[in-house]
Amino acid sequence: MADLFDVPSCDKCRNPAIHHQVYSGRMMCGSHLAESVRKKVSKAIREQLVIPKGEHLTILVAISGGKDSAVLLERIHENLGKRRDVTIVGGCVDEGIEGYRPPSLECARKLCEDLGVRFETVSYPELGFKEMDEVVGKIDELNDKKTPCSYCGVFRRQGINHLASRIGADVIALGHNLDDMAQTIMMNMQNGDLERTLRLAPHTNTPIKGMAPRIVPLRWVPEQEIHLYALHRNLPIHHEECPHGEGALRFRHRETVAMMEADVPGTRHGLLRMADDVKKLHAKAGGGLNSTSPINCPECGQMCSGSICKACEMKKQMQ
Ligand code: SF4
């Protein structure tokens, strides 16, 4: 009879397992989990990143000091770091969140140092925005219904675009994992927002005018596996969550997707495959998005679809 305290062993090497991959039925030790993550990410990089022959490619890897972007940078560096035709730069946006951003920024800086990757950073005040701690105070003062993340998401996108143009990036790599992607797809479905689904990264086959293409090499790797991989590789990561994140709709979608995945393992993969199929069908039908053609925002010069970009509109609200 099996001992009550028997540790399940890895399917491949019989070492003690640290992870049960429910959607595949596999039991994995640390090394075989790491191997699985490496394979998935390498395949995604090959599929998503086109390096034109004879040309040079600069990749901005958006890092935050958290586990996802740390794994992303470590993997991209491992896969492409030795290529002479590729430059990798780690870029971090400082939102101005006391107690959260300074230590995570240090983790991001340390990771770049360890890997020998150039590190760039930009703060909200440098971009002309208020620091997030101040934005949160203003939201309370105005009795605004929007969450801090609604502002922060828009400002951070500007920050990443700013870093991309500062270094002349051809491609921007983002650390979205499988859970993030599934949550975003659910949110878009809830809002009936087909256009956002069609705009989802990777943009390899669906470039968006006026925007450096985004790649998302972690998109098939669940969050938990990324966390285990980061620990296994001993990457410098910051574990705390942002203090202003509570109340964001994404957190409710996080719970919903986790519940659906527990009921029907493979749900996250299914959602992502469905979104991919929608994108393919749309491309087959001739592509094209309904939105009006982008123009340059008269205030900041970045591409936008309205008369003024969302970031400048929000900046005004915060004055
Ligand atoms: Fe910004 Fe929200 Fe993320 Fe905090 S949780 S860093 S407020 S987007």
Coordinates of N, CA and C and ligand atoms in Angstrom, one line a residue, residues 95 97 100-101 124 132 148-150 152-153 156 242-246 248 251, ligand 1:
E95 N 6.4 53.6 -12.4 CA 5.1 54.2 -12.2 C 5.0 55.2 -11.0
I97 N 5.3 54.1 -7.4 CA 4.5 53.5 -6.4 C 5.4 53.1 -5.3
Y100 N 6.7 49.5 -3.7 CA 6.5 48.4 -4.7 C 7.5 48.6 -5.8
R101 N 7.5 49.8 -6.4 CA 8.4 49.9 -7.6 C 9.9 50.0 -7.3
Y124 N 7.1 58.0 -14.8 CA 5.9 58.7 -15.2 C 6.2 60.3 -15.3
M132 N 1.9 57.4 -9.8 CA 0.7 56.6 -9.6 C 0.1 56.9 -8.2
P148 N -7.3 52.7 -10.5 CA -6.0 53.2 -10.8 C -5.4 52.5 -12.0
C149 N -5.7 51.2 -12.2 CA -5.1 50.4 -13.3 C -5.6 51.0 -14.6
S150 N -6.8 51.6 -14.7 CA -7.2 52.1 -16.0 C -6.2 53.2 -16.4
C152 N -3.1 53.6 -15.1 CA -1.7 53.1 -15.2 C -1.4 52.3 -16.4
G153 N -2.4 51.5 -16.9 CA -2.3 50.7 -18.1 C -2.0 51.6 -19.3
R156 N 1.5 53.4 -18.8 CA 2.6 52.4 -19.0 C 2.9 52.1 -20.4
C242 N 1.3 44.9 -6.5 CA 1.1 46.3 -6.5 C 0.0 46.7 -5.5
P243 N 0.2 47.7 -4.6 CA -0.9 48.0 -3.6 C -2.1 48.6 -4.3
H244 N -2.0 49.1 -5.5 CA -3.2 49.8 -6.1 C -4.0 48.9 -7.0
G245 N -3.6 47.6 -7.1 CA -4.2 46.7 -8.1 C -5.6 46.2 -7.7
E246 N -5.9 46.2 -6.4 CA -7.2 45.7 -6.0 C -8.4 46.4 -6.6
A248 N -9.4 46.0 -9.6 CA -9.3 45.9 -11.1 C -10.1 44.7 -11.6
F251 N -8.6 41.2 -11.9 CA -8.5 40.3 -10.8 C -9.7 39.4 -10.7
Ligands
SF4_1 FE1 -0.3 49.9 -12.4 FE2 -2.5 48.5 -11.7 FE3 -0.3 47.3 -12.3 FE4 -0.4 48.7 -10.1 S1 -1.6 46.8 -10.6 S2 1.3 48.7 -11.5 S3 -1.7 50.4 -10.6 S4 -1.5 48.5 -13.7

